[in-house]
PDB file of C-alpha atoms and ligand atoms in Angstrom:
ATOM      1  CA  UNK O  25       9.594   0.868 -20.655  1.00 93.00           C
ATOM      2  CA  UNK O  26       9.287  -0.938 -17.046  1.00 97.00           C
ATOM      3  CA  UNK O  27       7.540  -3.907 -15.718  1.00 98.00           C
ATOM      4  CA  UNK O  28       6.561  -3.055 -12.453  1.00 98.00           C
ATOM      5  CA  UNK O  29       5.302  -4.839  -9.508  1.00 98.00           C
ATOM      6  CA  UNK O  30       3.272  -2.765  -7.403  1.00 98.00           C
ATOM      7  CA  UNK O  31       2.696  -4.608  -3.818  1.00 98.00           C
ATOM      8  CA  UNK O  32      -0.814  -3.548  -2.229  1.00 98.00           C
ATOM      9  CA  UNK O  33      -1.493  -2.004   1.327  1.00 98.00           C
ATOM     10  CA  UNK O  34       0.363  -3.732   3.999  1.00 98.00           C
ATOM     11  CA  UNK O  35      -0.647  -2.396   7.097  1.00 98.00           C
ATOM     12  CA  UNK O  36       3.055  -3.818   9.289  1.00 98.00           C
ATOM     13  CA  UNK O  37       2.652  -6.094  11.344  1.00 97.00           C
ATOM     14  CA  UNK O  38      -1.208  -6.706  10.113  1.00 97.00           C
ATOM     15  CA  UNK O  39       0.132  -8.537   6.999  1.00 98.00           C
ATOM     16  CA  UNK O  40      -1.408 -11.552   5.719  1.00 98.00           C
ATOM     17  CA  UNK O  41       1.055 -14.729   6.433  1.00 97.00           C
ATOM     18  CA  UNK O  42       2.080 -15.691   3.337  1.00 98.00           C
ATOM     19  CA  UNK O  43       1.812 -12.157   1.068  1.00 98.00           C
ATOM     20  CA  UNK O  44       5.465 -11.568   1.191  1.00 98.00           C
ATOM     21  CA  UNK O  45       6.213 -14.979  -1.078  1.00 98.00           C
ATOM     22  CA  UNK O  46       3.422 -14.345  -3.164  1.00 98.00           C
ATOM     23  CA  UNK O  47       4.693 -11.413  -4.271  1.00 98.00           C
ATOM     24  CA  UNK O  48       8.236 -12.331  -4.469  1.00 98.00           C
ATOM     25  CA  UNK O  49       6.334 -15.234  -6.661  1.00 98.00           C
ATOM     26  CA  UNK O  50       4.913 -12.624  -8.944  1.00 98.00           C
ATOM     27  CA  UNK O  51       7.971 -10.404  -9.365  1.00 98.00           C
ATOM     28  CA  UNK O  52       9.922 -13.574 -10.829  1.00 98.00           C
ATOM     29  CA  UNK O  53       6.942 -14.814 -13.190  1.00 98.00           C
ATOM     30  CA  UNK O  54       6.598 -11.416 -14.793  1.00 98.00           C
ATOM     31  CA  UNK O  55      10.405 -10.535 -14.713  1.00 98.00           C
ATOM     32  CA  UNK O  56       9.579  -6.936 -13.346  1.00 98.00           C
ATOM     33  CA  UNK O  57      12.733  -4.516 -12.722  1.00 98.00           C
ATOM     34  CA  UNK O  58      10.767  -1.268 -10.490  1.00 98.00           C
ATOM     35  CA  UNK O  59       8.738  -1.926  -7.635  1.00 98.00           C
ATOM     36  CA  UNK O  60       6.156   0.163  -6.169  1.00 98.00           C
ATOM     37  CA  UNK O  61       4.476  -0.374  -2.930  1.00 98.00           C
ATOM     38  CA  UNK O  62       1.332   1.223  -2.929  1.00 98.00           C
ATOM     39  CA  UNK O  63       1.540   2.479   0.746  1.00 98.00           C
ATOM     40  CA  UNK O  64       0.073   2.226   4.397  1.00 98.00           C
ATOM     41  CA  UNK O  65       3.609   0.305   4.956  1.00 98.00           C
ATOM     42  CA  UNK O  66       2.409   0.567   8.579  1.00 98.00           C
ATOM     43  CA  UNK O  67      -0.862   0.414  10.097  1.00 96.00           C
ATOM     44  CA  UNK O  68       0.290   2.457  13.290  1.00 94.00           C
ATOM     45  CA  UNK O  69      -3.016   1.120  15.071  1.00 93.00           C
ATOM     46  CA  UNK O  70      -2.165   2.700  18.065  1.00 91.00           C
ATOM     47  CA  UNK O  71      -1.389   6.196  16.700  1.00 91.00           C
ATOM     48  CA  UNK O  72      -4.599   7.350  15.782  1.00 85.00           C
ATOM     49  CA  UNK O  73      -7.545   9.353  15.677  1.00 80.00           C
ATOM     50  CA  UNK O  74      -9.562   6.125  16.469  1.00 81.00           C
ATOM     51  CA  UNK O  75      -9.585   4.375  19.589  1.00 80.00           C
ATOM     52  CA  UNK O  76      -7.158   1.394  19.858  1.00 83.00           C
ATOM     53  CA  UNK O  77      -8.707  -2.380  20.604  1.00 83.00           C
ATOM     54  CA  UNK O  78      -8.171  -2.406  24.600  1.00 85.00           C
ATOM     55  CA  UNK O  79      -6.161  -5.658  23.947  1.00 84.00           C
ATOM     56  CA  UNK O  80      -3.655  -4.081  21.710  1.00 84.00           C
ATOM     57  CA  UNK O  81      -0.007  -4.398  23.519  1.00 85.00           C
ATOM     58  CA  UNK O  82       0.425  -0.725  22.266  1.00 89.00           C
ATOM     59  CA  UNK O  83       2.653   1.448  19.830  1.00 92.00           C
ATOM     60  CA  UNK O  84       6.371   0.582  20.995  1.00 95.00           C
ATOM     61  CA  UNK O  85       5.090  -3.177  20.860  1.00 94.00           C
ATOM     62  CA  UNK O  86       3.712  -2.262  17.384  1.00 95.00           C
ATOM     63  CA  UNK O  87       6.836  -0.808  16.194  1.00 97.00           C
ATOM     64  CA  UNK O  88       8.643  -3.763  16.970  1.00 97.00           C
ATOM     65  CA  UNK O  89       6.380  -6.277  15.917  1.00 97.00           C
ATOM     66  CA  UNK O  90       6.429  -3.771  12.247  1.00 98.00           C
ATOM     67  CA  UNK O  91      10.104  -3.647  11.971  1.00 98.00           C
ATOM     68  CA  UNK O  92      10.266  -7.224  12.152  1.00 98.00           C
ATOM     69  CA  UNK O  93       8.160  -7.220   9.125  1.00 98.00           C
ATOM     70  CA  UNK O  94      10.446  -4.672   7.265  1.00 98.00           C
ATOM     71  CA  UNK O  95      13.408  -6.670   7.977  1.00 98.00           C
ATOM     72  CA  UNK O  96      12.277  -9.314   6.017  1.00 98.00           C
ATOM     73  CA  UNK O  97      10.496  -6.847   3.042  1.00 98.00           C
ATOM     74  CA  UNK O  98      13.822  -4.842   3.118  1.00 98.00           C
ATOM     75  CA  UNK O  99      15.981  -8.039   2.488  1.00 98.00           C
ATOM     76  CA  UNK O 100      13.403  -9.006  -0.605  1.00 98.00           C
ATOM     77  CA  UNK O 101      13.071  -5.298  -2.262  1.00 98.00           C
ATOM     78  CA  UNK O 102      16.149  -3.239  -1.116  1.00 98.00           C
ATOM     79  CA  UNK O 103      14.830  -0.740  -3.657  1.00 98.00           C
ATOM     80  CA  UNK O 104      11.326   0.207  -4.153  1.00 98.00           C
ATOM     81  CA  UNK O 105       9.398   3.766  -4.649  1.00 98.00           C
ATOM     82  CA  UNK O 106       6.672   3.490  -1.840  1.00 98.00           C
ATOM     83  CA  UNK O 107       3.315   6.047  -2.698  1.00 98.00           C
ATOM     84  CA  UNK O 108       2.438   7.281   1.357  1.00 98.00           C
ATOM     85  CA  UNK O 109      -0.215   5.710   2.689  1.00 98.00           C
ATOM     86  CA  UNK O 110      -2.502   7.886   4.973  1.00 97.00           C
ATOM     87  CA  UNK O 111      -1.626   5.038   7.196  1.00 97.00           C
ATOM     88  CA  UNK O 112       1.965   6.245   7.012  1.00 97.00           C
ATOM     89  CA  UNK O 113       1.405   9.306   7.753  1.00 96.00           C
ATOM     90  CA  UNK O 114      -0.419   9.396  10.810  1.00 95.00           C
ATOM     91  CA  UNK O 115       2.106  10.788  12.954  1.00 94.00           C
ATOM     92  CA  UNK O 116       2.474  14.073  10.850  1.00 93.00           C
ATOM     93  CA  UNK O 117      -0.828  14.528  11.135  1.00 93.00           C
ATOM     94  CA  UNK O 118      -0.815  14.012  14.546  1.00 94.00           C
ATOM     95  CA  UNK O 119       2.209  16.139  15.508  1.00 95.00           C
ATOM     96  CA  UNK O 120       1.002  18.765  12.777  1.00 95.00           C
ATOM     97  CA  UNK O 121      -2.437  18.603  14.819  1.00 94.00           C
ATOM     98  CA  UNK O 122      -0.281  19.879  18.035  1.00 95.00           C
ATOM     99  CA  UNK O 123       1.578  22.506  15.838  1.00 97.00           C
ATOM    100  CA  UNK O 124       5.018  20.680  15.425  1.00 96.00           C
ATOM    101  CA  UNK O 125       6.227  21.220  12.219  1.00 94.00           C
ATOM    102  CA  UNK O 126       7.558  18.148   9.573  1.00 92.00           C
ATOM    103  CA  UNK O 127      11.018  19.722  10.300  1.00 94.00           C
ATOM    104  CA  UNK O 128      11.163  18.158  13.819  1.00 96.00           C
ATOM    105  CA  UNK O 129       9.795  14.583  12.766  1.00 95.00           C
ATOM    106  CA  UNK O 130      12.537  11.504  11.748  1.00 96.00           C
ATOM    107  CA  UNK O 131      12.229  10.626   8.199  1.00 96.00           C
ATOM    108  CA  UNK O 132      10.799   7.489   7.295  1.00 97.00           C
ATOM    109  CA  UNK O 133      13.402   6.059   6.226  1.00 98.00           C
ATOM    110  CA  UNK O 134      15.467   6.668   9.860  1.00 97.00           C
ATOM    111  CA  UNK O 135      12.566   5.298  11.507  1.00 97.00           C
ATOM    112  CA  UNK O 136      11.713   1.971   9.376  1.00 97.00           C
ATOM    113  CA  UNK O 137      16.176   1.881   8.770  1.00 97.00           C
ATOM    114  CA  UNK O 138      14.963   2.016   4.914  1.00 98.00           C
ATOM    115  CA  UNK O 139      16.585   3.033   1.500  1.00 98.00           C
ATOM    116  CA  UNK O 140      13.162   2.786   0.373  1.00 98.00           C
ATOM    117  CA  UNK O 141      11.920   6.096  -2.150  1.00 98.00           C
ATOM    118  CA  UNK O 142       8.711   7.585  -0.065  1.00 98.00           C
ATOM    119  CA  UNK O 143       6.870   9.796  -2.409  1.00 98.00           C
ATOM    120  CA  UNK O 144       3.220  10.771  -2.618  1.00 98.00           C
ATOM    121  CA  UNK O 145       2.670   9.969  -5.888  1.00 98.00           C
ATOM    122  CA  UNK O 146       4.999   9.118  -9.189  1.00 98.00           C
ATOM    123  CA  UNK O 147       4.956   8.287 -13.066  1.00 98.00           C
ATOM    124  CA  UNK O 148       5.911   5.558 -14.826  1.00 98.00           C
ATOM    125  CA  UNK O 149       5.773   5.419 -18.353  1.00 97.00           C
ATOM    126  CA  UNK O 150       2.413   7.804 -18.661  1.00 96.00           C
ATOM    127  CA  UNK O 151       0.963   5.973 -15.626  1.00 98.00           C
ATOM    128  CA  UNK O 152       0.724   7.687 -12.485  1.00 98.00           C
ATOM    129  CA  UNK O 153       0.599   5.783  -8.875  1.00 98.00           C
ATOM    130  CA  UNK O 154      -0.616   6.522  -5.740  1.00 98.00           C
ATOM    131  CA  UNK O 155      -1.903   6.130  -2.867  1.00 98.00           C
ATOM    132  CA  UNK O 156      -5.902   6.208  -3.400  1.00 97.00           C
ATOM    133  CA  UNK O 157      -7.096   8.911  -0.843  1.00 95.00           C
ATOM    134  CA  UNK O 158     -10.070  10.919  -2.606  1.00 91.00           C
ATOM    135  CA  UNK O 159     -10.497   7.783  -4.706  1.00 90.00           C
ATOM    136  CA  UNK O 160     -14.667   6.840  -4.632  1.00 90.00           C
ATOM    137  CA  UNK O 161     -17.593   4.515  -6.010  1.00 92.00           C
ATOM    138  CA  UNK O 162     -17.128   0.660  -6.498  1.00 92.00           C
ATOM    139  CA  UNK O 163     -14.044   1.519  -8.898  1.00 96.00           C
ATOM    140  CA  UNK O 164     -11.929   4.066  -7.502  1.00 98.00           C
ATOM    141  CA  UNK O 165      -8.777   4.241  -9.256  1.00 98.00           C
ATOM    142  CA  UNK O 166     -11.274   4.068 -12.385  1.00 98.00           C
ATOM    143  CA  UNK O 167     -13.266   7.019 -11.320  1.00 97.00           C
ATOM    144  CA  UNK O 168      -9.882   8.897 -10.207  1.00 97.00           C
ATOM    145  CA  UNK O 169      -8.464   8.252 -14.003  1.00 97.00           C
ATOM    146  CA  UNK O 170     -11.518   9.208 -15.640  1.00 96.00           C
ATOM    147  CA  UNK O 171     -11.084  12.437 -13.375  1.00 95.00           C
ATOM    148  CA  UNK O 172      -7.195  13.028 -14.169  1.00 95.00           C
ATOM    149  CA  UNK O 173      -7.654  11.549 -17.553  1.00 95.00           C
ATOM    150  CA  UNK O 174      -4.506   9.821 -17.074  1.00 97.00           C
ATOM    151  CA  UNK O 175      -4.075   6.329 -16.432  1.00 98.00           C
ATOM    152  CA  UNK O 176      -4.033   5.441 -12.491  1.00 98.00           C
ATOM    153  CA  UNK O 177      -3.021   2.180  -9.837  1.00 98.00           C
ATOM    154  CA  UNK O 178      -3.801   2.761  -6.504  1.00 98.00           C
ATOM    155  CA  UNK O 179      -4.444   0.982  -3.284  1.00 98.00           C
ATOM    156  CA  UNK O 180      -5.821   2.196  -0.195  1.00 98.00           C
ATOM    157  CA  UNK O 181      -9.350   0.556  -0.405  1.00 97.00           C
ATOM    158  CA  UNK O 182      -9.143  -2.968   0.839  1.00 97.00           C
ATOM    159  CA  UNK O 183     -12.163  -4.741  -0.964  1.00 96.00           C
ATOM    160  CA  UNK O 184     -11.139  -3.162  -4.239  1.00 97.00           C
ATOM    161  CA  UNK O 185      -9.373  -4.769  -6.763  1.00 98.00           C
ATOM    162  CA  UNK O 186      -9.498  -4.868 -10.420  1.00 98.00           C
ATOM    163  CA  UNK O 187      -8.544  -3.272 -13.937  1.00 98.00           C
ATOM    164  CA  UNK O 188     -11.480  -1.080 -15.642  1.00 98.00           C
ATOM    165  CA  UNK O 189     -10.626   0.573 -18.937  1.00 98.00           C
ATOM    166  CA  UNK O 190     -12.020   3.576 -20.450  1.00 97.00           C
ATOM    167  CA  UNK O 191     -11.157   3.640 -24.402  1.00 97.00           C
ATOM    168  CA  UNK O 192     -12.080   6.655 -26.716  1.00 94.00           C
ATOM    169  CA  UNK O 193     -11.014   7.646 -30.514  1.00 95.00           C
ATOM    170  CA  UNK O 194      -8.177  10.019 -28.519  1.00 90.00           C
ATOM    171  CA  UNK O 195      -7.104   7.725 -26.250  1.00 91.00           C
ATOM    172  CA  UNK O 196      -7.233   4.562 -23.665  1.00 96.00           C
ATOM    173  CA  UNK O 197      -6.394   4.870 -19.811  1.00 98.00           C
ATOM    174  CA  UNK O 198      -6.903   2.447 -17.407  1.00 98.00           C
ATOM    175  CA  UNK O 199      -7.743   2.537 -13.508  1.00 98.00           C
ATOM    176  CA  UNK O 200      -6.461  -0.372 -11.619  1.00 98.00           C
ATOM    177  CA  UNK O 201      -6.908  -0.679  -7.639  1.00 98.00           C
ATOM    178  CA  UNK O 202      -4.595  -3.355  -6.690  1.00 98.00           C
ATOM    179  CA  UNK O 203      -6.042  -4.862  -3.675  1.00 98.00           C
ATOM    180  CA  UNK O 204      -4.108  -5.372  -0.452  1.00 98.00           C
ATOM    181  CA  UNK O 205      -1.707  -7.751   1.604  1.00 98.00           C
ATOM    182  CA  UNK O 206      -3.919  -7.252   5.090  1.00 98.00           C
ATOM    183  CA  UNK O 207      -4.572 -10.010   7.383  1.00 97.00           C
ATOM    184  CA  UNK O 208      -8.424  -9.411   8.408  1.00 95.00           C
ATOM    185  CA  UNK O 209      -8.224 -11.112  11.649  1.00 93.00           C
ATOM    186  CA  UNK O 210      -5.465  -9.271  12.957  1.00 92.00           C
ATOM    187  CA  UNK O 211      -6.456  -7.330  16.050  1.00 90.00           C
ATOM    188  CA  UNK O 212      -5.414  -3.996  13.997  1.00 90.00           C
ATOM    189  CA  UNK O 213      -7.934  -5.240  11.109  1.00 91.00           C
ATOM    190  CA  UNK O 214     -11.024  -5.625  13.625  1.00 85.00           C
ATOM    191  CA  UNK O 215     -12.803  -3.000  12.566  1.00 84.00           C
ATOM    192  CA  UNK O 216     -13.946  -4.325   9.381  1.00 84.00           C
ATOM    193  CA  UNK O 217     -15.236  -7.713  10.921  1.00 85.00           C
ATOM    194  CA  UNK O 218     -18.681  -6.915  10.384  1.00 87.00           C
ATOM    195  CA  UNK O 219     -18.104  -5.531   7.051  1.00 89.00           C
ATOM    196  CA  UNK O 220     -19.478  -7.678   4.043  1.00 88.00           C
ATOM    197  CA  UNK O 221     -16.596  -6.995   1.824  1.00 91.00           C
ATOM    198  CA  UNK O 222     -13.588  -8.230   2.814  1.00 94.00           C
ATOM    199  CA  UNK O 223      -9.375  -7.016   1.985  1.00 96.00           C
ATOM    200  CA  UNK O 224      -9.125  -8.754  -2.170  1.00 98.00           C
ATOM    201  CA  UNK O 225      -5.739 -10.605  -1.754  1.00 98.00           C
ATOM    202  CA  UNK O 226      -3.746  -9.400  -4.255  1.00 98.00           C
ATOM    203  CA  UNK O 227      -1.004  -7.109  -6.138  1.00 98.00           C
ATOM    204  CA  UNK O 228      -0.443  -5.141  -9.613  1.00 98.00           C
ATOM    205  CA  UNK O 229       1.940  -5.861 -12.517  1.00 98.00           C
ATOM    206  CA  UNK O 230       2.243  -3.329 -15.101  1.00 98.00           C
ATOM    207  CA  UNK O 231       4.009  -4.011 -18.022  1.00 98.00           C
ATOM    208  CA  UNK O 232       4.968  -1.531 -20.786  1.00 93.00           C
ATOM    209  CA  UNK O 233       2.202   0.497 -19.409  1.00 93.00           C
ATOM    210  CA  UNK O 234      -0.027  -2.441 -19.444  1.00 97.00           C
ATOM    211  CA  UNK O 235      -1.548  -3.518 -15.876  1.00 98.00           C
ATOM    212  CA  UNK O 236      -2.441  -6.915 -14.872  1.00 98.00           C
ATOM    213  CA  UNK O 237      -3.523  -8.432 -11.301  1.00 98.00           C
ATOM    214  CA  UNK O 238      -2.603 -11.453  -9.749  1.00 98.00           C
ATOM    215  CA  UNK O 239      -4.490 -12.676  -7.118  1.00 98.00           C
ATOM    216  CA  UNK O 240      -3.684 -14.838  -4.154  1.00 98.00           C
ATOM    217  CA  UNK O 241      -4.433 -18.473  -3.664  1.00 95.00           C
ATOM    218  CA  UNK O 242      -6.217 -18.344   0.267  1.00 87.00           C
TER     219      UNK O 242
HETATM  220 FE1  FE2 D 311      -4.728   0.739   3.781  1.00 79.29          FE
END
């Protein structure tokens, strides 16, 4: 059985000063040996559907300001399985958009100089991870395990974060959305300023199949 960390949304370079040690901080206290990162590594602003803030510097600038992020994430988890974030994957989509096949794109791993795992999804001692696309309602990874009727941690939706259980005579999964690591005044971040619910500050431990959440001191 694992103990797994499982780092929230990071959105490079729109991370929250300070997420990187708490994390680190977590790994130690629960001991864990696997790390996930739950993905939207990068927030790739600037590659989008949706117009960029006019004062952005633009998407070289982001990619440098990012990889100085991942320098410093690559040096603290050499190894971890990262679920793809629709984030991530925004310039598929957008080459895929303008008919250019996957086959012609850099891997992530060439692009981000990674040995990181980039999967959609994975299992982990009966619990599956991922991403949180398709995930709805105030509990999403909830609703998505109630769905799958397997247990589920996810990320992807900022203001959620929390562990709801579902227990019946046949069995007990768990949904736990894990929160994030974004900085909400980051220019990237903006577009939730007027939002009511802000990013929850946090990230997932699962032990023995057993989550927890630990939450940030702000
Ligand atoms: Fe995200």
């Amino acid at each position: 059985m694992s103990r797994v960390l499982v780092i929230g949304d990071t959105h490079f370079p729109a991370v929250l000063d300070g997420y990187l040690p708490f994390v680190k901080a977590v790994k130690r206290e629960y001991k864990c040996d696997t790390i996930v990162h739950i993905g939207d590594v990068v927030d790739h602003h600037c590659i989008s559907f949706h117009n960029k803030h006019p004062e952005h510097p633009g998407a070289m600038a982001e990619y440098q300001q990012a990889m100085e992020c991942i320098k410093e994430w690559k040096a603290a988890f050499p190894k971890m399985r990262v679920m793809e974030g629709n984030h991530d994957k925004r310039v598929r989509r957008l080459a895929g958009d303008a008919g250019i096949p996957d086959f012609y794109i850099r891997t992530y791993n060439e692009i981000y100089k990674t040995n990181w795992e980039w999967l959609t999804s994975c299992s982990i001692d009966g619990v599956s991870y991922y991403h949180g696309e398709g995930g709805n309602g105030l509990y999403p990874a909830y609703n998505s395990a109630k769905a799958m009727g397997v247990s589920i941690v996810a990320g992807h939706h900022h203001s959620c974060a929390g562990i709801n259980w579902q227990v019946s005579p046949m069995h007990a999964i768990f949904g736990m959305n894990v929160g994030c690591g974004v900085d909400r005044r980051h220019l990237a971040m903006k577009y939730g300023e007027d939002n009511l619910k802000k990013p929850v500050i946090s990230c997932g431990v699962v032990l023995n199949g057993k989550p927890y959440l630990e939450m940030m001191d702000i």
